[in-house]
Structures are given as C-alpha cells and as structure tokens.
PDB file of N, CA, C and O in Angstrom:
ATOM      1  N   UNK A   1       0.430 -19.723 -14.808  1.00  0.00           N
ATOM      2  CA  UNK A   1       0.763 -18.865 -15.927  1.00  0.00           C
ATOM      3  C   UNK A   1       1.932 -19.455 -16.704  1.00  0.00           C
ATOM      4  O   UNK A   1       2.865 -19.993 -16.121  1.00  0.00           O
ATOM      5  N   UNK A   2       1.907 -19.276 -17.982  1.00  0.00           N
ATOM      6  CA  UNK A   2       3.019 -19.723 -18.801  1.00  0.00           C
ATOM      7  C   UNK A   2       4.090 -18.642 -18.840  1.00  0.00           C
ATOM      8  O   UNK A   2       3.871 -17.501 -18.429  1.00  0.00           O
ATOM      9  N   UNK A   3       5.237 -19.017 -19.344  1.00  0.00           N
ATOM     10  CA  UNK A   3       6.345 -18.066 -19.453  1.00  0.00           C
ATOM     11  C   UNK A   3       5.949 -16.877 -20.316  1.00  0.00           C
ATOM     12  O   UNK A   3       6.261 -15.733 -19.983  1.00  0.00           O
ATOM     13  N   UNK A   4       5.250 -17.116 -21.424  1.00  0.00           N
ATOM     14  CA  UNK A   4       4.813 -16.019 -22.290  1.00  0.00           C
ATOM     15  C   UNK A   4       3.861 -15.088 -21.550  1.00  0.00           C
ATOM     16  O   UNK A   4       3.947 -13.870 -21.705  1.00  0.00           O
ATOM     17  N   UNK A   5       2.949 -15.646 -20.769  1.00  0.00           N
ATOM     18  CA  UNK A   5       2.015 -14.809 -20.010  1.00  0.00           C
ATOM     19  C   UNK A   5       2.766 -13.935 -19.008  1.00  0.00           C
ATOM     20  O   UNK A   5       2.450 -12.754 -18.837  1.00  0.00           O
ATOM     21  N   UNK A   6       3.757 -14.524 -18.356  1.00  0.00           N
ATOM     22  CA  UNK A   6       4.568 -13.757 -17.404  1.00  0.00           C
ATOM     23  C   UNK A   6       5.319 -12.642 -18.116  1.00  0.00           C
ATOM     24  O   UNK A   6       5.386 -11.514 -17.615  1.00  0.00           O
ATOM     25  N   UNK A   7       5.872 -12.947 -19.270  1.00  0.00           N
ATOM     26  CA  UNK A   7       6.623 -11.952 -20.024  1.00  0.00           C
ATOM     27  C   UNK A   7       5.702 -10.837 -20.517  1.00  0.00           C
ATOM     28  O   UNK A   7       6.057  -9.664 -20.450  1.00  0.00           O
ATOM     29  N   UNK A   8       4.527 -11.196 -20.993  1.00  0.00           N
ATOM     30  CA  UNK A   8       3.554 -10.193 -21.438  1.00  0.00           C
ATOM     31  C   UNK A   8       3.180  -9.277 -20.275  1.00  0.00           C
ATOM     32  O   UNK A   8       3.084  -8.051 -20.437  1.00  0.00           O
ATOM     33  N   UNK A   9       3.012  -9.833 -19.103  1.00  0.00           N
ATOM     34  CA  UNK A   9       2.669  -9.036 -17.923  1.00  0.00           C
ATOM     35  C   UNK A   9       3.781  -8.031 -17.600  1.00  0.00           C
ATOM     36  O   UNK A   9       3.514  -6.852 -17.329  1.00  0.00           O
ATOM     37  N   UNK A  10       5.019  -8.473 -17.659  1.00  0.00           N
ATOM     38  CA  UNK A  10       6.151  -7.581 -17.386  1.00  0.00           C
ATOM     39  C   UNK A  10       6.246  -6.496 -18.457  1.00  0.00           C
ATOM     40  O   UNK A  10       6.448  -5.313 -18.151  1.00  0.00           O
ATOM     41  N   UNK A  11       6.104  -6.887 -19.709  1.00  0.00           N
ATOM     42  CA  UNK A  11       6.166  -5.909 -20.796  1.00  0.00           C
ATOM     43  C   UNK A  11       5.042  -4.885 -20.677  1.00  0.00           C
ATOM     44  O   UNK A  11       5.253  -3.688 -20.910  1.00  0.00           O
ATOM     45  N   UNK A  12       3.853  -5.351 -20.304  1.00  0.00           N
ATOM     46  CA  UNK A  12       2.736  -4.421 -20.125  1.00  0.00           C
ATOM     47  C   UNK A  12       2.995  -3.458 -18.962  1.00  0.00           C
ATOM     48  O   UNK A  12       2.624  -2.283 -19.032  1.00  0.00           O
ATOM     49  N   UNK A  13       3.651  -3.933 -17.919  1.00  0.00           N
ATOM     50  CA  UNK A  13       4.035  -3.030 -16.829  1.00  0.00           C
ATOM     51  C   UNK A  13       4.988  -1.949 -17.346  1.00  0.00           C
ATOM     52  O   UNK A  13       4.852  -0.772 -16.990  1.00  0.00           O
ATOM     53  N   UNK A  14       5.931  -2.340 -18.177  1.00  0.00           N
ATOM     54  CA  UNK A  14       6.864  -1.374 -18.752  1.00  0.00           C
ATOM     55  C   UNK A  14       6.155  -0.390 -19.670  1.00  0.00           C
ATOM     56  O   UNK A  14       6.510   0.799 -19.710  1.00  0.00           O
ATOM     57  N   UNK A  15       5.149  -0.854 -20.397  1.00  0.00           N
ATOM     58  CA  UNK A  15       4.359   0.055 -21.245  1.00  0.00           C
ATOM     59  C   UNK A  15       3.649   1.080 -20.364  1.00  0.00           C
ATOM     60  O   UNK A  15       3.661   2.283 -20.663  1.00  0.00           O
ATOM     61  N   UNK A  16       3.041   0.622 -19.276  1.00  0.00           N
ATOM     62  CA  UNK A  16       2.360   1.549 -18.360  1.00  0.00           C
ATOM     63  C   UNK A  16       3.334   2.589 -17.791  1.00  0.00           C
ATOM     64  O   UNK A  16       3.005   3.766 -17.691  1.00  0.00           O
ATOM     65  N   UNK A  17       4.517   2.136 -17.425  1.00  0.00           N
ATOM     66  CA  UNK A  17       5.529   3.050 -16.883  1.00  0.00           C
ATOM     67  C   UNK A  17       5.913   4.098 -17.926  1.00  0.00           C
ATOM     68  O   UNK A  17       6.025   5.296 -17.613  1.00  0.00           O
ATOM     69  N   UNK A  18       6.086   3.683 -19.166  1.00  0.00           N
ATOM     70  CA  UNK A  18       6.411   4.648 -20.220  1.00  0.00           C
ATOM     71  C   UNK A  18       5.250   5.594 -20.459  1.00  0.00           C
ATOM     72  O   UNK A  18       5.456   6.782 -20.718  1.00  0.00           O
ATOM     73  N   UNK A  19       4.020   5.085 -20.361  1.00  0.00           N
ATOM     74  CA  UNK A  19       2.856   5.963 -20.503  1.00  0.00           C
ATOM     75  C   UNK A  19       2.807   6.993 -19.369  1.00  0.00           C
ATOM     76  O   UNK A  19       2.443   8.149 -19.592  1.00  0.00           O
ATOM     77  N   UNK A  20       3.185   6.570 -18.165  1.00  0.00           N
ATOM     78  CA  UNK A  20       3.298   7.514 -17.041  1.00  0.00           C
ATOM     79  C   UNK A  20       4.319   8.602 -17.370  1.00  0.00           C
ATOM     80  O   UNK A  20       4.087   9.788 -17.104  1.00  0.00           O
ATOM     81  N   UNK A  21       5.446   8.182 -17.908  1.00  0.00           N
ATOM     82  CA  UNK A  21       6.499   9.140 -18.253  1.00  0.00           C
ATOM     83  C   UNK A  21       6.000  10.136 -19.288  1.00  0.00           C
ATOM     84  O   UNK A  21       6.270  11.331 -19.167  1.00  0.00           O
ATOM     85  N   UNK A  22       5.261   9.669 -20.277  1.00  0.00           N
ATOM     86  CA  UNK A  22       4.727  10.561 -21.312  1.00  0.00           C
ATOM     87  C   UNK A  22       3.842  11.624 -20.679  1.00  0.00           C
ATOM     88  O   UNK A  22       3.987  12.816 -20.958  1.00  0.00           O
ATOM     89  N   UNK A  23       2.930  11.191 -19.820  1.00  0.00           N
ATOM     90  CA  UNK A  23       2.027  12.132 -19.150  1.00  0.00           C
ATOM     91  C   UNK A  23       2.826  13.141 -18.329  1.00  0.00           C
ATOM     92  O   UNK A  23       2.573  14.354 -18.379  1.00  0.00           O
ATOM     93  N   UNK A  24       3.821  12.665 -17.593  1.00  0.00           N
ATOM     94  CA  UNK A  24       4.627  13.546 -16.759  1.00  0.00           C
ATOM     95  C   UNK A  24       5.432  14.544 -17.574  1.00  0.00           C
ATOM     96  O   UNK A  24       5.480  15.737 -17.242  1.00  0.00           O
ATOM     97  N   UNK A  25       6.074  14.079 -18.642  1.00  0.00           N
ATOM     98  CA  UNK A  25       6.867  14.976 -19.474  1.00  0.00           C
ATOM     99  C   UNK A  25       5.987  16.004 -20.179  1.00  0.00           C
ATOM    100  O   UNK A  25       6.371  17.162 -20.321  1.00  0.00           O
ATOM    101  N   UNK A  26       4.807  15.583 -20.630  1.00  0.00           N
ATOM    102  CA  UNK A  26       3.903  16.538 -21.273  1.00  0.00           C
ATOM    103  C   UNK A  26       3.445  17.610 -20.283  1.00  0.00           C
ATOM    104  O   UNK A  26       3.388  18.791 -20.621  1.00  0.00           O
ATOM    105  N   UNK A  27       3.136  17.190 -19.068  1.00  0.00           N
ATOM    106  CA  UNK A  27       2.722  18.151 -18.041  1.00  0.00           C
ATOM    107  C   UNK A  27       3.865  19.112 -17.716  1.00  0.00           C
ATOM    108  O   UNK A  27       3.662  20.326 -17.621  1.00  0.00           O
ATOM    109  N   UNK A  28       5.059  18.569 -17.553  1.00  0.00           N
ATOM    110  CA  UNK A  28       6.218  19.416 -17.250  1.00  0.00           C
ATOM    111  C   UNK A  28       6.489  20.386 -18.399  1.00  0.00           C
ATOM    112  O   UNK A  28       6.818  21.555 -18.165  1.00  0.00           O
ATOM    113  N   UNK A  29       6.331  19.918 -19.623  1.00  0.00           N
ATOM    114  CA  UNK A  29       6.528  20.785 -20.784  1.00  0.00           C
ATOM    115  C   UNK A  29       5.539  21.924 -20.822  1.00  0.00           C
ATOM    116  O   UNK A  29       5.897  23.069 -21.144  1.00  0.00           O
ATOM    117  N   UNK A  30       4.296  21.637 -20.483  1.00  0.00           N
ATOM    118  CA  UNK A  30       3.281  22.693 -20.444  1.00  0.00           C
ATOM    119  C   UNK A  30       3.595  23.717 -19.355  1.00  0.00           C
ATOM    120  O   UNK A  30       3.441  24.915 -19.554  1.00  0.00           O
ATOM    121  N   UNK A  31       4.043  23.233 -18.212  1.00  0.00           N
ATOM    122  CA  UNK A  31       4.367  24.139 -17.113  1.00  0.00           C
ATOM    123  C   UNK A  31       5.607  24.972 -17.412  1.00  0.00           C
ATOM    124  O   UNK A  31       5.755  26.074 -16.899  1.00  0.00           O
ATOM    125  N   UNK A  32       6.497  24.452 -18.260  1.00  0.00           N
ATOM    126  CA  UNK A  32       7.710  25.182 -18.625  1.00  0.00           C
ATOM    127  C   UNK A  32       7.501  26.058 -19.849  1.00  0.00           C
ATOM    128  O   UNK A  32       8.419  26.773 -20.257  1.00  0.00           O
ATOM    129  N   UNK A  33       6.320  26.036 -20.410  1.00  0.00           N
ATOM    130  CA  UNK A  33       6.031  26.736 -21.662  1.00  0.00           C
ATOM    131  C   UNK A  33       6.459  28.198 -21.617  1.00  0.00           C
ATOM    132  O   UNK A  33       7.133  28.688 -22.524  1.00  0.00           O
ATOM    133  N   UNK A  34       6.078  28.910 -20.581  1.00  0.00           N
ATOM    134  CA  UNK A  34       6.384  30.336 -20.502  1.00  0.00           C
ATOM    135  C   UNK A  34       7.685  30.624 -19.770  1.00  0.00           C
ATOM    136  O   UNK A  34       8.089  31.783 -19.664  1.00  0.00           O
ATOM    137  N   UNK A  35       8.341  29.583 -19.267  1.00  0.00           N
ATOM    138  CA  UNK A  35       9.542  29.778 -18.458  1.00  0.00           C
ATOM    139  C   UNK A  35      10.809  29.586 -19.287  1.00  0.00           C
ATOM    140  O   UNK A  35      11.718  30.414 -19.246  1.00  0.00           O
ATOM    141  N   UNK A  36      10.872  28.475 -20.015  1.00  0.00           N
ATOM    142  CA  UNK A  36      12.118  28.128 -20.711  1.00  0.00           C
ATOM    143  C   UNK A  36      11.798  27.277 -21.936  1.00  0.00           C
ATOM    144  O   UNK A  36      11.382  26.130 -21.808  1.00  0.00           O
ATOM    145  N   UNK A  37      12.035  27.833 -23.109  1.00  0.00           N
ATOM    146  CA  UNK A  37      11.729  27.139 -24.361  1.00  0.00           C
ATOM    147  C   UNK A  37      12.605  25.898 -24.520  1.00  0.00           C
ATOM    148  O   UNK A  37      12.140  24.853 -24.980  1.00  0.00           O
ATOM    149  N   UNK A  38      13.876  26.003 -24.128  1.00  0.00           N
ATOM    150  CA  UNK A  38      14.778  24.850 -24.254  1.00  0.00           C
ATOM    151  C   UNK A  38      14.349  23.707 -23.349  1.00  0.00           C
ATOM    152  O   UNK A  38      14.418  22.540 -23.732  1.00  0.00           O
ATOM    153  N   UNK A  39      13.912  24.052 -22.151  1.00  0.00           N
ATOM    154  CA  UNK A  39      13.446  23.027 -21.215  1.00  0.00           C
ATOM    155  C   UNK A  39      12.198  22.347 -21.763  1.00  0.00           C
ATOM    156  O   UNK A  39      12.067  21.124 -21.697  1.00  0.00           O
ATOM    157  N   UNK A  40      11.296  23.136 -22.327  1.00  0.00           N
ATOM    158  CA  UNK A  40      10.083  22.560 -22.923  1.00  0.00           C
ATOM    159  C   UNK A  40      10.447  21.603 -24.057  1.00  0.00           C
ATOM    160  O   UNK A  40       9.870  20.524 -24.180  1.00  0.00           O
ATOM    161  N   UNK A  41      11.431  21.978 -24.867  1.00  0.00           N
ATOM    162  CA  UNK A  41      11.867  21.108 -25.967  1.00  0.00           C
ATOM    163  C   UNK A  41      12.464  19.811 -25.428  1.00  0.00           C
ATOM    164  O   UNK A  41      12.250  18.738 -25.998  1.00  0.00           O
ATOM    165  N   UNK A  42      13.198  19.897 -24.328  1.00  0.00           N
ATOM    166  CA  UNK A  42      13.788  18.694 -23.731  1.00  0.00           C
ATOM    167  C   UNK A  42      12.698  17.747 -23.237  1.00  0.00           C
ATOM    168  O   UNK A  42      12.772  16.537 -23.449  1.00  0.00           O
ATOM    169  N   UNK A  43      11.672  18.293 -22.586  1.00  0.00           N
ATOM    170  CA  UNK A  43      10.573  17.456 -22.118  1.00  0.00           C
ATOM    171  C   UNK A  43       9.823  16.828 -23.292  1.00  0.00           C
ATOM    172  O   UNK A  43       9.416  15.665 -23.228  1.00  0.00           O
ATOM    173  N   UNK A  44       9.662  17.584 -24.355  1.00  0.00           N
ATOM    174  CA  UNK A  44       8.993  17.055 -25.546  1.00  0.00           C
ATOM    175  C   UNK A  44       9.792  15.900 -26.143  1.00  0.00           C
ATOM    176  O   UNK A  44       9.223  14.872 -26.545  1.00  0.00           O
ATOM    177  N   UNK A  45      11.107  16.057 -26.190  1.00  0.00           N
ATOM    178  CA  UNK A  45      11.970  14.995 -26.720  1.00  0.00           C
ATOM    179  C   UNK A  45      11.862  13.739 -25.859  1.00  0.00           C
ATOM    180  O   UNK A  45      11.766  12.623 -26.378  1.00  0.00           O
ATOM    181  N   UNK A  46      11.868  13.912 -24.544  1.00  0.00           N
ATOM    182  CA  UNK A  46      11.780  12.756 -23.651  1.00  0.00           C
ATOM    183  C   UNK A  46      10.416  12.067 -23.776  1.00  0.00           C
ATOM    184  O   UNK A  46      10.328  10.834 -23.714  1.00  0.00           O
ATOM    185  N   UNK A  47       9.356  12.838 -23.977  1.00  0.00           N
ATOM    186  CA  UNK A  47       8.029  12.249 -24.176  1.00  0.00           C
ATOM    187  C   UNK A  47       8.012  11.430 -25.469  1.00  0.00           C
ATOM    188  O   UNK A  47       7.472  10.317 -25.502  1.00  0.00           O
ATOM    189  N   UNK A  48       8.625  11.978 -26.519  1.00  0.00           N
ATOM    190  CA  UNK A  48       8.685  11.250 -27.792  1.00  0.00           C
ATOM    191  C   UNK A  48       9.477   9.953 -27.661  1.00  0.00           C
ATOM    192  O   UNK A  48       9.087   8.925 -28.221  1.00  0.00           O
ATOM    193  N   UNK A  49      10.584   9.999 -26.909  1.00  0.00           N
ATOM    194  CA  UNK A  49      11.366   8.779 -26.692  1.00  0.00           C
ATOM    195  C   UNK A  49      10.542   7.736 -25.943  1.00  0.00           C
ATOM    196  O   UNK A  49      10.568   6.550 -26.284  1.00  0.00           O
ATOM    197  N   UNK A  50       9.791   8.174 -24.956  1.00  0.00           N
ATOM    198  CA  UNK A  50       8.951   7.236 -24.195  1.00  0.00           C
ATOM    199  C   UNK A  50       7.859   6.640 -25.077  1.00  0.00           C
ATOM    200  O   UNK A  50       7.512   5.469 -24.921  1.00  0.00           O
ATOM    201  N   UNK A  51       7.322   7.439 -25.996  1.00  0.00           N
ATOM    202  CA  UNK A  51       6.335   6.909 -26.950  1.00  0.00           C
ATOM    203  C   UNK A  51       6.958   5.814 -27.811  1.00  0.00           C
ATOM    204  O   UNK A  51       6.332   4.785 -28.074  1.00  0.00           O
ATOM    205  N   UNK A  52       8.186   6.039 -28.247  1.00  0.00           N
ATOM    206  CA  UNK A  52       8.885   5.047 -29.066  1.00  0.00           C
ATOM    207  C   UNK A  52       9.123   3.764 -28.275  1.00  0.00           C
ATOM    208  O   UNK A  52       8.909   2.666 -28.777  1.00  0.00           O
ATOM    209  N   UNK A  53       9.564   3.907 -27.031  1.00  0.00           N
ATOM    210  CA  UNK A  53       9.787   2.726 -26.184  1.00  0.00           C
ATOM    211  C   UNK A  53       8.484   1.941 -26.004  1.00  0.00           C
ATOM    212  O   UNK A  53       8.467   0.713 -26.106  1.00  0.00           O
ATOM    213  N   UNK A  54       7.397   2.661 -25.738  1.00  0.00           N
ATOM    214  CA  UNK A  54       6.104   1.994 -25.548  1.00  0.00           C
ATOM    215  C   UNK A  54       5.672   1.277 -26.821  1.00  0.00           C
ATOM    216  O   UNK A  54       5.137   0.168 -26.763  1.00  0.00           O
ATOM    217  N   UNK A  55       5.921   1.897 -27.973  1.00  0.00           N
ATOM    218  CA  UNK A  55       5.557   1.269 -29.250  1.00  0.00           C
ATOM    219  C   UNK A  55       6.357  -0.011 -29.475  1.00  0.00           C
ATOM    220  O   UNK A  55       5.808  -1.029 -29.929  1.00  0.00           O
ATOM    221  N   UNK A  56       7.647   0.028 -29.151  1.00  0.00           N
ATOM    222  CA  UNK A  56       8.475  -1.168 -29.312  1.00  0.00           C
ATOM    223  C   UNK A  56       8.037  -2.276 -28.360  1.00  0.00           C
ATOM    224  O   UNK A  56       7.964  -3.450 -28.752  1.00  0.00           O
ATOM    225  N   UNK A  57       7.732  -1.912 -27.121  1.00  0.00           N
ATOM    226  CA  UNK A  57       7.248  -2.907 -26.160  1.00  0.00           C
ATOM    227  C   UNK A  57       5.914  -3.495 -26.614  1.00  0.00           C
ATOM    228  O   UNK A  57       5.679  -4.703 -26.475  1.00  0.00           O
ATOM    229  N   UNK A  58       5.052  -2.656 -27.170  1.00  0.00           N
ATOM    230  CA  UNK A  58       3.758  -3.109 -27.678  1.00  0.00           C
ATOM    231  C   UNK A  58       3.941  -4.154 -28.771  1.00  0.00           C
ATOM    232  O   UNK A  58       3.234  -5.170 -28.800  1.00  0.00           O
ATOM    233  N   UNK A  59       4.890  -3.922 -29.656  1.00  0.00           N
ATOM    234  CA  UNK A  59       5.164  -4.895 -30.724  1.00  0.00           C
ATOM    235  C   UNK A  59       5.573  -6.243 -30.141  1.00  0.00           C
ATOM    236  O   UNK A  59       5.143  -7.294 -30.628  1.00  0.00           O
ATOM    237  N   UNK A  60       6.370  -6.226 -29.103  1.00  0.00           N
ATOM    238  CA  UNK A  60       6.800  -7.481 -28.480  1.00  0.00           C
ATOM    239  C   UNK A  60       5.625  -8.208 -27.818  1.00  0.00           C
ATOM    240  O   UNK A  60       5.530  -9.431 -27.896  1.00  0.00           O
ATOM    241  N   UNK A  61       4.734  -7.437 -27.187  1.00  0.00           N
ATOM    242  CA  UNK A  61       3.558  -8.051 -26.562  1.00  0.00           C
ATOM    243  C   UNK A  61       2.706  -8.745 -27.625  1.00  0.00           C
ATOM    244  O   UNK A  61       2.262  -9.880 -27.439  1.00  0.00           O
ATOM    245  N   UNK A  62       2.502  -8.063 -28.739  1.00  0.00           N
ATOM    246  CA  UNK A  62       1.692  -8.640 -29.823  1.00  0.00           C
ATOM    247  C   UNK A  62       2.359  -9.899 -30.377  1.00  0.00           C
ATOM    248  O   UNK A  62       1.687 -10.912 -30.616  1.00  0.00           O
ATOM    249  N   UNK A  63       3.678  -9.870 -30.558  1.00  0.00           N
ATOM    250  CA  UNK A  63       4.393 -11.041 -31.065  1.00  0.00           C
ATOM    251  C   UNK A  63       4.242 -12.241 -30.137  1.00  0.00           C
ATOM    252  O   UNK A  63       4.234 -13.385 -30.580  1.00  0.00           O
ATOM    253  N   UNK A  64       4.112 -11.966 -28.845  1.00  0.00           N
ATOM    254  CA  UNK A  64       3.941 -13.046 -27.868  1.00  0.00           C
ATOM    255  C   UNK A  64       2.481 -13.488 -27.751  1.00  0.00           C
ATOM    256  O   UNK A  64       2.167 -14.377 -26.968  1.00  0.00           O
ATOM    257  N   UNK A  65       1.598 -12.858 -28.526  1.00  0.00           N
ATOM    258  CA  UNK A  65       0.186 -13.231 -28.513  1.00  0.00           C
ATOM    259  C   UNK A  65      -0.605 -12.584 -27.396  1.00  0.00           C
ATOM    260  O   UNK A  65      -1.724 -12.992 -27.105  1.00  0.00           O
ATOM    261  N   UNK A  66      -0.029 -11.554 -26.782  1.00  0.00           N
ATOM    262  CA  UNK A  66      -0.715 -10.868 -25.695  1.00  0.00           C
ATOM    263  C   UNK A  66      -1.482  -9.647 -26.160  1.00  0.00           C
ATOM    264  O   UNK A  66      -1.409  -9.240 -27.317  1.00  0.00           O
ATOM    265  N   UNK A  67      -2.196  -9.080 -25.228  1.00  0.00           N
ATOM    266  CA  UNK A  67      -2.979  -7.863 -25.475  1.00  0.00           C
ATOM    267  C   UNK A  67      -2.252  -6.704 -24.822  1.00  0.00           C
ATOM    268  O   UNK A  67      -2.157  -6.634 -23.591  1.00  0.00           O
ATOM    269  N   UNK A  68      -1.699  -5.767 -25.617  1.00  0.00           N
ATOM    270  CA  UNK A  68      -0.973  -4.649 -25.035  1.00  0.00           C
ATOM    271  C   UNK A  68      -1.915  -3.685 -24.309  1.00  0.00           C
ATOM    272  O   UNK A  68      -3.046  -3.466 -24.731  1.00  0.00           O
ATOM    273  N   UNK A  69      -1.414  -3.121 -23.209  1.00  0.00           N
ATOM    274  CA  UNK A  69      -2.194  -2.145 -22.441  1.00  0.00           C
ATOM    275  C   UNK A  69      -2.044  -0.772 -23.074  1.00  0.00           C
ATOM    276  O   UNK A  69      -1.108  -0.522 -23.838  1.00  0.00           O
ATOM    277  N   UNK A  70      -2.970   0.112 -22.734  1.00  0.00           N
ATOM    278  CA  UNK A  70      -2.894   1.479 -23.251  1.00  0.00           C
ATOM    279  C   UNK A  70      -2.891   2.518 -22.141  1.00  0.00           C
ATOM    280  O   UNK A  70      -2.625   3.676 -22.398  1.00  0.00           O
ATOM    281  N   UNK A  71      -3.145   2.105 -20.923  1.00  0.00           N
ATOM    282  CA  UNK A  71      -3.261   3.056 -19.821  1.00  0.00           C
ATOM    283  C   UNK A  71      -1.956   3.280 -19.091  1.00  0.00           C
ATOM    284  O   UNK A  71      -0.888   2.851 -19.508  1.00  0.00           O
ATOM    285  N   UNK A  72      -2.089   3.975 -17.968  1.00  0.00           N
ATOM    286  CA  UNK A  72      -0.956   4.259 -17.097  1.00  0.00           C
ATOM    287  C   UNK A  72      -1.071   3.404 -15.841  1.00  0.00           C
ATOM    288  O   UNK A  72      -2.042   2.662 -15.685  1.00  0.00           O
ATOM    289  N   UNK A  73      -0.112   3.531 -14.945  1.00  0.00           N
ATOM    290  CA  UNK A  73      -0.182   2.755 -13.707  1.00  0.00           C
ATOM    291  C   UNK A  73      -1.301   3.255 -12.816  1.00  0.00           C
ATOM    292  O   UNK A  73      -1.736   2.544 -11.920  1.00  0.00           O
ATOM    293  N   UNK A  74      -1.799   4.455 -13.066  1.00  0.00           N
ATOM    294  CA  UNK A  74      -2.892   5.007 -12.264  1.00  0.00           C
ATOM    295  C   UNK A  74      -4.269   4.659 -12.803  1.00  0.00           C
ATOM    296  O   UNK A  74      -5.268   4.922 -12.142  1.00  0.00           O
ATOM    297  N   UNK A  75      -4.331   4.095 -14.011  1.00  0.00           N
ATOM    298  CA  UNK A  75      -5.652   3.814 -14.585  1.00  0.00           C
ATOM    299  C   UNK A  75      -6.165   2.450 -14.228  1.00  0.00           C
ATOM    300  O   UNK A  75      -5.536   1.642 -13.639  1.00  0.00           O
TER     301      UNK A  75
END
C-alpha cells in the first residue's frame, strides 16, 4: 500500500466512527424526546457536529484520490 492508500484507510475509519456517532446521537435524541427538550437539543447539536466532521474527512479522502465510505463500523 502507498502512503496515500494508508491515509485514505485511516480517514475512512474516522468517517465510519463519526457515522456511528451520528446514529447514536440521533437514537439518544429520540429517546430523550419526551424526557428533556434541552437534552434532545444537545444530542442534535452533537449529531450535526459529527456530520460536519465526516464531511470534512470525506473532502480529504477525495483530495487524496480515494473513495469515501458512507457506512458505519457495523455495516
């Protein structure tokens, strides 16, 4: 593997981790829906931040000529 391939692999792992976080925060937000509005808003904010991180990592993968992943670590 070349250095770029190794870097793309690491970045794709980070994208998967952020996708896991998005799924988890969305689930937690749904479960907190009837319990605490502020908590639900916090989970929504964290999910949005993870989406932004994944988007930035995706841009780096593309710049390196790689194929960005879209799934989670469980897919």
